[in-house]
Amino acid sequence: MRTVTKDTITQAFLGYMAPDTDPRLREVLTSLARHLHAFVKETNLTHAEWEKGIEMLEWAGEISDTERHEMILLSDLLGISSLVDMVNMVPGGTSSSVLGPFHISGAPEIPIGFDMKRHFPGEVLLATGVIKNAAGTPIEGARIDIWQTAPNGLYSSQDPEQDTYSFHGIQTTGADGRYAFTTVKPVSYEVPTDGPGGALLDATGRHAWRPSHLHFIVKANGYRTLVSEIFADDDPYLDEDAVFGVREDLVMQYAEHPAGTFPAEGFELSGKVDGPWLKAEFDLVLTPG
Amino acid sequence: MRTVTKDTITQAFLGYMAPDTDPRLREVLTSLARHLHAFVKETNLTHAEWEKGIEMLEWAGEISDTERHEMILLSDLLGISSLVDMVNMVPGGTSSSVLGPFHISGAPEIPIGFDMKRHFPGEVLLATGVIKNAAGTPIEGARIDIWQTAPNGLYSSQDPEQDTYSFHGIQTTGADGRYAFTTVKPVSYEVPTDGPGGALLDATGRHAWRPSHLHFIVKANGYRTLVSEIFADDDPYLDEDAVFGVREDLVMQYAEHPAGTFPAEGFELSGKVDGPWLKAEFDLVLTPG
């Protein structure tokens, strides 16, 4: 390839791949190389700009660890993560949405009805719903991994004041398919702005806010794993989520309940609530897979 | 953007950029987002594939430090670095070529005629030439930053046996524009394969070899900085450089000299050579800028 030029380099790259390369890997790399090469040619990317890009990626690497995932944040802010969700959506189920960079493995098992808010102040929310299939049949043994920020807008991994698994927990449904927990009403928060993600937002005059939400991953035998979020219907950032995660069907409707009415439910809830509280009933529909 | 879909997300991303965003940044990000979004849509990238990509980038971040630059290696192996060179080439000058991940700052100033090989074994090469403009006029005060591997194929930063600046040095030309140093004949070597770059090569059945070369960066007032490499004309990997760096005009011709004839030059060389030696005369042409 002594004579490789800007017109032949993509072909040269493709030609380097061995004949027995996995066909799907070849397909993905072919598309990736074509698009990255076209990007460089279309913009006549300068060395200084290339260096800036490398510097951003190296910075993202430096700032990342087992709890902070800046590469995911960059993917989120560029709309890539949401687009991956969209191209993989299966009709008939609850929409998926971004995993985000703050999921941590190994959250504790918590019983149905658990009080996730514990001693934290904030508006009390009872979040509950049925995990079911598209025909409406409840799914027994579904595992829902839930996480959210504390009332200060920080995930446990960002906040030295919180335990590792504060506002993280996994419930396993019974025959009625129901999950249920009390928590504090999620708050909108800014994604971390002290890394290259923040630099990107700053350079393009974008804000860092995400509308308030609860994250969850639902796994059940015989069904596609659902990674998604549910959003609060009264959030000012619903229409301008920094990471493009909102879908119409993921917006919870809050029902307000006056003081002295908690729990008003047929099942057990471990939290005690004296004041007013909110309830969101939100079913999650899984598709086969 | 509650209704963002795979057909509107690129426009949503573009719409988030503030009106006063730097026009060139907007241009680059617009092209980048369009191509990355098209890549995801064209391949229907799965979550598992997206996760694999994130994992590769995180791994590249982990393995990188001030001396190892895996992000650059990934850019090199994908042909991106060479393509950036190509789109920025100015006719009339020596071709540029990849910087590579092993340049280190702060190399020592070395006199013209310096013996860079020192105590290292290997075939002796006298590399010399004139740094000049396109009209052939020598450039005084040009600074050439040179680096190469030791005979074992390792750069100093990869090799605990070498000093930090082993096979690194900076010469400043006099009125004749000449650089000159003795070294060991460069050897072909494999790029590091213990990171995601190696995983990419392995998964696509590619070898990791680069044809033997000397790296250099030339800076001179009033001229464009030249980042390039010169290659040995007898190398078996000239036509299949793992990082697409070879250009026809960057290939050195070696002249063989018998024992007892060193230095046979009009200028001072600090190395002593008793056996046979090679000479490469290679001029470097800078363009204004």
XYZ file of C-alpha atoms in Angstrom:
578
model
C 0.000 0.000 0.000
C 2.868 2.327 -0.811
C 0.465 4.228 -3.029
C -2.444 4.529 -0.623
C -4.305 7.825 -1.092
C -7.332 9.462 0.416
C -9.379 7.841 -2.342
C -8.074 4.314 -1.692
C -7.482 4.166 2.071
C -10.973 2.904 2.931
C -10.552 0.073 0.438
C -7.076 -0.597 1.836
C -8.509 -0.872 5.346
C -11.215 -3.274 4.145
C -8.624 -5.268 2.205
C -6.572 -5.813 5.366
C -9.385 -7.827 6.970
C -8.789 -11.570 6.664
C -11.300 -13.634 4.662
C -12.386 -15.524 7.763
C -13.229 -12.370 9.744
C -16.589 -12.764 11.479
C -19.144 -11.482 8.935
C -20.990 -9.270 11.412
C -17.734 -7.745 12.678
C -16.743 -7.082 9.070
C -20.098 -5.410 8.453
C -19.811 -3.170 11.527
C -16.161 -2.215 10.870
C -16.857 -1.562 7.184
C -19.603 0.880 8.059
C -17.544 2.446 10.855
C -14.465 2.957 8.661
C -16.517 4.330 5.767
C -18.222 6.857 8.010
C -15.139 7.902 9.965
C -13.135 8.273 6.766
C -15.952 10.266 5.157
C -16.035 12.495 8.252
C -12.310 13.272 7.950
C -12.552 13.961 4.206
C -15.754 15.999 4.422
C -14.342 18.271 7.114
C -10.706 18.252 5.950
C -9.986 17.619 9.600
C -6.783 19.391 10.662
C -4.041 17.826 12.746
C -4.901 20.223 15.576
C -8.545 19.111 15.464
C -7.531 15.439 15.372
C -5.259 16.056 18.372
C -8.122 17.752 20.200
C -10.287 14.682 19.572
C -7.562 12.342 20.843
C -7.094 14.595 23.867
C -10.834 14.461 24.641
C -10.815 10.656 24.450
C -7.682 10.414 26.600
C -9.259 12.766 29.122
C -12.402 10.620 29.147
C -10.185 7.601 29.802
C -8.348 9.294 32.648
C -11.512 10.420 34.398
C -13.233 7.026 34.094
C -13.094 4.218 36.602
C -15.368 1.405 37.756
C -17.933 3.945 38.962
C -17.560 6.776 36.460
C -18.039 6.057 32.762
C -17.254 9.171 30.740
C -17.210 7.253 27.423
C -20.864 6.399 28.014
C -21.595 10.036 28.849
C -19.987 11.170 25.581
C -22.050 8.581 23.710
C -25.162 9.840 25.528
C -24.491 13.526 24.805
C -23.885 12.794 21.116
C -27.228 10.998 20.876
C -25.533 7.689 20.064
C -26.816 5.776 23.093
C -30.418 6.836 22.464
C -30.113 5.986 18.807
C -28.901 2.480 19.710
C -32.015 2.167 21.872
C -34.211 3.336 19.024
C -32.859 1.000 16.348
C -33.340 -1.933 18.719
C -36.855 -1.135 19.837
C -39.412 -3.887 19.443
C -43.017 -2.821 18.945
C -45.406 -3.814 21.683
C -43.111 -3.327 24.680
C -42.167 -0.438 26.932
C -39.617 1.820 25.179
C -36.023 1.404 26.184
C -33.890 4.373 27.168
C -30.294 5.137 28.055
C -28.460 3.056 30.625
C -26.465 6.130 31.603
C -23.036 6.023 33.196
C -24.140 5.408 36.808
C -25.426 1.854 36.909
C -23.414 -0.258 39.335
C -23.481 -4.011 39.642
C -24.284 -5.962 42.750
C -27.141 -3.906 44.169
C -28.839 -5.585 47.146
C -32.004 -7.656 46.834
C -34.854 -5.690 48.388
C -38.353 -6.958 49.195
C -41.438 -5.768 47.346
C -42.666 -2.704 49.232
C -39.168 -1.682 50.372
C -38.578 1.855 51.618
C -35.720 3.050 49.412
C -35.836 6.618 50.731
C -34.867 5.541 54.281
C -33.850 8.699 56.200
C -33.566 10.998 53.174
C -35.822 14.071 53.081
C -37.889 14.997 50.023
C -41.360 14.427 48.595
C -42.359 10.801 49.088
C -43.150 8.798 45.981
C -44.683 5.348 45.897
C -43.626 3.859 42.571
C -45.366 0.645 41.645
C -46.611 -1.283 38.675
C -46.915 -4.664 37.070
C -44.236 -6.266 34.930
C -46.184 -8.046 32.221
C -46.141 -9.297 28.673
C -47.868 -7.644 25.734
C -51.008 -9.706 26.374
C -51.170 -8.223 29.881
C -50.187 -11.392 31.753
C -48.066 -10.609 34.838
C -44.545 -12.069 34.767
C -43.484 -13.927 37.891
C -39.800 -13.973 38.806
C -38.916 -10.856 36.816
C -35.966 -9.014 38.360
C -36.040 -5.223 38.320
C -32.784 -3.414 39.124
C -33.681 0.153 40.156
C -31.420 3.151 40.715
C -31.831 6.900 41.050
C -30.149 9.945 42.575
C -30.581 11.092 46.156
C -32.542 14.343 46.668
C -29.283 16.283 46.136
C -29.206 15.085 42.503
C -26.182 12.829 43.044
C -25.873 9.093 42.509
C -24.231 7.190 45.339
C -21.012 6.817 43.331
C -20.772 10.599 43.009
C -21.546 11.368 46.612
C -19.258 10.612 49.566
C -22.234 11.135 51.918
C -24.080 8.096 50.542
C -23.460 4.360 50.996
C -22.412 2.477 47.879
C -25.901 1.088 47.265
C -27.950 4.038 48.468
C -30.946 4.366 46.113
C -30.008 1.105 44.377
C -31.910 -2.165 44.769
C -33.219 -5.244 42.989
C -36.770 -6.604 43.400
C -38.037 -9.962 42.185
C -41.717 -10.133 41.309
C -44.187 -12.648 42.688
C -47.125 -14.200 40.850
C -48.810 -10.791 40.503
C -45.788 -9.369 38.629
C -45.804 -6.324 40.891
C -42.832 -4.170 41.879
C -43.327 -1.478 44.516
C -41.117 0.768 46.585
C -41.255 4.093 48.337
C -38.582 6.602 47.490
C -38.106 10.328 47.254
C -39.492 12.002 44.163
C -36.629 12.049 41.649
C -35.093 15.437 40.925
C -33.701 16.785 37.696
C -29.917 16.994 37.775
C -26.940 17.979 35.699
C -24.719 15.349 34.133
C -21.102 15.672 35.313
C -19.488 18.696 33.688
C -15.926 18.352 34.964
C -14.776 16.144 32.083
C -14.846 16.155 28.280
C -18.621 15.710 28.304
C -18.912 19.027 30.098
C -16.399 20.606 27.725
C -18.537 19.505 24.773
C -21.667 20.991 26.339
C -19.851 24.199 27.186
C -18.357 24.642 23.714
C -21.762 24.249 22.089
C -23.747 26.338 24.583
C -25.787 23.348 25.799
C -27.073 22.863 29.331
C -26.274 19.706 31.267
C -29.738 18.991 32.682
C -31.600 15.736 32.589
C -35.288 15.665 33.502
C -35.918 13.748 36.732
C -36.210 9.984 36.306
C -35.845 6.531 37.815
C -33.532 4.085 36.065
C -34.252 0.398 35.783
C -33.187 -2.804 34.083
C -35.753 -5.607 33.943
C -34.708 -9.179 33.258
C -37.024 -12.168 32.977
C -36.594 -15.619 31.458
C -37.892 -15.773 27.915
C -38.025 -11.983 27.512
C -35.740 -9.306 26.103
C -33.943 -7.391 28.823
C -35.415 -3.903 29.150
C -33.063 -1.038 30.022
C -35.060 2.104 30.505
C -36.057 5.067 32.641
C -39.338 6.567 33.782
C -39.723 10.317 33.880
C -41.753 12.701 36.053
C -44.559 14.408 34.171
C -43.978 17.814 35.784
C -40.309 18.256 34.885
C -39.207 21.428 33.055
C -36.485 19.518 31.162
C -38.767 16.848 29.663
C -38.458 18.434 26.233
C -34.723 19.091 26.328
C -33.042 16.117 27.951
C -29.252 16.520 27.502
C -28.978 12.853 26.556
C -32.113 12.455 24.381
C -33.606 9.780 26.663
C -37.272 10.814 26.965
C -39.977 8.823 25.154
C -43.639 9.723 25.409
C -44.582 6.333 26.897
C -41.957 6.639 29.669
C -43.562 9.637 31.391
C -45.159 8.813 34.761
C -48.337 10.509 35.876
C -48.156 11.478 39.558
C -51.254 11.181 41.708
C -51.180 13.422 44.804
C -52.402 12.006 48.106
C -53.047 14.064 51.240
C -51.426 13.534 54.652
C -52.722 10.612 56.684
C -53.706 8.444 53.714
C -50.548 6.308 53.366
C -50.364 3.545 52.282
C -53.893 2.881 50.964
C -52.560 -0.240 49.263
C -53.423 -3.874 49.602
C -49.784 -4.961 49.927
C -47.147 -4.380 52.540
C -44.945 -1.281 52.472
C -42.160 -0.942 54.996
C -41.945 2.881 54.914
C -43.957 5.092 57.240
C -45.338 8.324 55.765
C -47.274 10.896 57.761
C -47.416 13.813 55.331
C -48.728 14.048 51.772
C -47.333 11.654 49.217
C -47.295 10.938 45.491
C -48.079 7.749 43.719
C -47.051 6.664 40.233
C -48.550 3.481 38.831
C -46.382 2.464 35.913
C -46.577 -0.916 34.226
C -43.612 -2.314 32.296
C -44.277 -4.434 29.242
C -41.630 -6.934 28.123
C -41.347 -8.452 24.670
C -40.309 -12.047 23.997
C -36.663 -12.778 23.238
C -37.810 16.380 22.343
C -40.267 13.949 23.892
C -40.975 12.680 20.420
C -37.389 12.250 19.220
C -37.073 9.269 16.868
C -34.314 7.693 14.851
C -35.327 9.950 11.983
C -35.176 13.183 14.005
C -32.369 12.623 16.511
C -29.613 14.042 14.291
C -31.647 17.209 13.801
C -32.352 17.306 17.542
C -28.620 17.118 18.262
C -27.911 19.919 15.779
C -30.742 21.963 17.248
C -29.219 21.784 20.724
C -26.153 23.738 19.597
C -26.386 27.411 20.579
C -26.480 30.004 17.769
C -23.123 31.424 18.843
C -21.321 28.064 18.664
C -17.995 28.469 16.866
C -18.821 27.882 13.170
C -15.952 25.459 12.569
C -16.827 23.447 15.682
C -20.418 23.320 14.476
C -19.252 22.106 11.070
C -17.071 19.355 12.562
C -19.706 18.194 15.072
C -22.443 18.243 12.436
C -20.425 15.947 10.185
C -19.385 13.739 13.124
C -22.944 13.333 14.425
C -24.341 12.675 10.950
C -21.786 9.968 10.295
C -21.958 8.322 13.717
C -25.750 8.326 13.614
C -25.710 6.910 10.079
C -23.305 4.204 11.269
C -25.681 3.149 14.072
C -28.704 3.141 11.767
C -26.967 1.393 8.880
C -25.720 -1.432 11.099
C -28.689 -1.544 13.499
C -25.996 -1.621 16.142
C -27.042 -3.836 19.044
C -26.666 -2.912 22.706
C -24.072 -5.666 23.080
C -22.042 -4.218 20.188
C -22.340 -0.702 21.600
C -21.163 -2.024 24.982
C -18.228 -3.732 23.277
C -17.271 -0.420 21.681
C -17.513 1.412 25.013
C -15.468 -1.353 26.628
C -12.749 -1.011 23.951
C -12.572 2.754 24.512
C -12.486 2.344 28.304
C -9.747 -0.257 27.935
C -7.791 2.137 25.694
C -8.189 4.784 28.388
C -6.993 2.476 31.146
C -3.912 1.357 29.256
C -2.899 4.901 28.254
C -0.624 7.206 30.183
C 1.850 9.969 29.388
C 4.004 7.507 27.458
C 1.461 5.143 25.950
C -1.271 6.512 23.719
C -3.669 3.733 22.772
C -6.269 6.177 21.379
C -3.686 7.249 18.806
C -2.931 3.611 18.013
C -6.633 2.906 17.414
C -6.802 5.960 15.147
C -3.703 4.695 13.316
C -5.021 1.150 12.860
C -8.349 2.436 11.529
C -6.536 4.552 8.926
C -7.839 7.781 10.468
C -4.435 9.248 11.335
C -3.079 8.649 7.838
C -6.200 10.090 6.296
C -5.791 13.264 8.375
C -2.253 13.492 6.987
C -3.527 13.044 3.459
C -6.276 15.653 3.570
C -3.773 18.177 4.927
C -0.982 17.523 2.463
C 0.367 20.521 0.598
C 1.820 19.867 -2.838
C 5.521 20.577 -3.215
C 6.686 19.367 0.187
C 7.780 16.071 1.678
C 4.720 13.929 2.497
C 3.613 13.847 6.068
C 2.985 10.574 7.865
C 1.669 9.338 11.189
C 2.999 10.768 14.424
C 2.412 7.418 16.087
C 1.875 6.946 19.806
C 5.535 7.039 20.894
C 6.660 10.615 20.485
C 7.784 12.081 23.816
C 8.421 15.731 24.531
C 11.628 17.189 25.853
C 14.180 15.183 23.872
C 17.758 16.464 24.337
C 19.424 18.840 21.901
C 22.093 16.890 20.015
C 24.809 18.304 17.750
C 24.850 17.718 14.000
C 26.819 14.503 13.480
C 25.729 12.994 16.823
C 26.096 9.268 17.375
C 22.595 8.221 18.391
C 23.404 4.492 18.391
C 25.916 4.837 21.272
C 26.644 1.329 22.595
C 23.771 -0.427 20.835
C 24.617 -3.228 18.399
C 23.143 -3.426 14.903
C 23.916 -2.309 11.357
C 25.231 1.256 11.391
C 23.279 3.822 9.415
C 24.379 7.359 8.671
C 21.169 9.301 8.035
C 21.659 12.760 6.640
C 20.073 15.271 4.350
C 19.216 18.884 3.836
C 16.112 20.579 5.181
C 15.110 22.963 2.428
C 12.265 24.802 0.786
C 10.615 23.850 -2.479
C 13.075 26.043 -4.399
C 15.943 24.005 -2.945
C 17.260 26.689 -0.583
C 18.571 25.190 2.681
C 16.718 26.323 5.813
C 18.919 27.522 8.660
C 17.646 27.090 12.205
C 15.213 24.291 11.372
C 14.686 21.964 14.325
C 14.333 18.252 13.609
C 13.053 16.055 16.443
C 14.035 12.460 15.654
C 12.968 9.211 17.326
C 13.133 5.518 16.525
C 13.191 2.130 18.210
C 16.287 0.434 19.577
C 17.480 -2.681 17.685
C 15.062 -4.771 19.763
C 12.136 -2.987 18.099
C 11.115 -1.140 21.271
C 10.857 2.589 21.875
C 12.490 3.831 25.053
C 9.100 4.258 26.728
C 8.318 0.577 26.113
C 11.675 -0.731 27.259
C 12.914 -0.691 30.871
C 16.451 -1.345 29.558
C 16.617 2.044 27.812
C 17.032 5.580 29.180
C 14.041 7.871 28.721
C 15.578 9.632 25.737
C 17.429 6.717 24.173
C 17.086 7.068 20.385
C 15.457 10.465 20.775
C 17.121 13.794 19.959
C 16.668 17.237 18.431
C 19.097 18.802 15.933
C 19.108 22.425 14.792
C 20.409 23.058 11.302
C 23.158 25.510 10.413
C 23.383 27.606 7.261
C 23.692 24.482 5.082
C 20.349 23.148 6.371
C 21.938 19.764 7.056
C 20.941 17.209 9.681
C 23.142 14.168 10.216
C 23.420 11.411 12.778
C 24.616 7.861 13.040
C 22.217 5.310 14.380
C 21.402 1.653 14.039
C 19.448 0.672 10.961
C 15.778 0.797 11.992
C 14.019 -2.525 12.303
C 10.451 -3.436 11.516
C 8.420 -3.991 14.649
C 4.953 -4.872 15.850
C 2.685 -2.216 17.312
C 1.631 -3.080 20.891
C -0.878 -5.918 20.838
C -1.745 -6.129 24.539
C -4.564 -3.553 24.334
C -7.681 -2.927 22.263
C -5.550 -2.132 19.203
C -4.198 -5.673 19.363
C -7.697 -7.046 19.915
C -8.871 -5.265 16.762
C -5.983 -6.721 14.736
C -6.577 -10.164 16.152
C -10.323 -10.143 15.473
C -9.772 -9.174 11.844
C -6.807 -11.457 11.162
C -4.401 -8.568 10.628
C -0.705 -8.570 11.513
C 0.752 -5.869 13.766
C 3.901 -5.095 11.754
C 5.138 -1.720 10.712
C 7.941 -1.469 8.155
C 11.155 -0.085 9.653
C 11.313 3.696 9.841
C 12.690 6.800 11.524
C 10.198 9.286 12.923
C 10.709 13.027 12.809
C 9.007 16.352 13.333
C 10.571 19.351 11.582
C 9.784 22.889 12.693
C 11.120 26.082 11.122
C 9.936 29.673 11.273
C 7.741 30.561 8.321
C 7.106 26.918 7.363
C 4.425 24.333 8.061
C 5.515 21.831 10.677
C 6.251 18.487 9.044
C 5.411 15.309 10.983
C 6.615 12.328 9.036
C 8.659 9.145 8.847
C 11.246 7.751 6.470
C 11.199 4.101 5.558
C 13.881 1.570 4.645
C 13.729 0.473 1.008
C 14.408 -3.201 1.782
C 11.605 -3.794 4.251
C 9.176 -6.696 3.671
C 6.284 -4.737 5.242
C 6.545 -1.657 3.006
C 3.383 -2.654 1.179
C 1.348 -3.638 4.216
C 2.037 -1.164 6.980
C -0.446 -1.821 9.824
C -1.026 1.923 10.169
C -1.083 2.970 6.485
C 1.886 5.338 6.919
C 4.061 4.589 3.849
C 4.235 7.103 0.999
C 6.382 6.492 -2.095
C 8.441 9.649 -1.485
C 9.276 8.648 2.093
C 11.301 5.554 1.176
C 15.069 5.914 1.774
C 17.585 4.344 -0.537
C 20.447 2.729 1.401
C 23.973 2.920 0.013
C 26.285 0.185 1.343
C 29.833 1.132 2.336
C 32.590 -1.379 3.113
C 34.569 -1.576 6.368
C 37.240 1.056 6.866
C 35.548 3.779 4.817
C 33.735 5.654 7.612
C 32.977 8.531 7.649
C 33.891 9.710 4.106
C 32.049 12.940 4.828
C 33.160 16.534 4.919
C 31.521 17.201 8.287
C 32.168 15.974 11.776
C 30.607 12.740 13.050
C 31.138 11.749 16.656
C 30.582 8.000 16.178
C 33.409 5.583 15.366
C 32.621 2.796 12.900
C 35.103 0.102 11.916
C 32.866 -2.333 10.030
C 30.632 -1.835 7.001
C 27.981 0.837 7.194
C 24.952 2.163 5.359
C 24.199 5.669 4.299
C 20.851 7.243 3.493
C 20.805 10.726 2.044
C 17.295 12.045 2.449
C 16.314 15.667 1.968
C 13.225 17.099 3.630
C 11.239 19.763 1.811
C 9.102 22.181 3.839
C 6.218 24.245 2.508
C 5.432 27.808 3.625
C 2.899 28.325 6.388
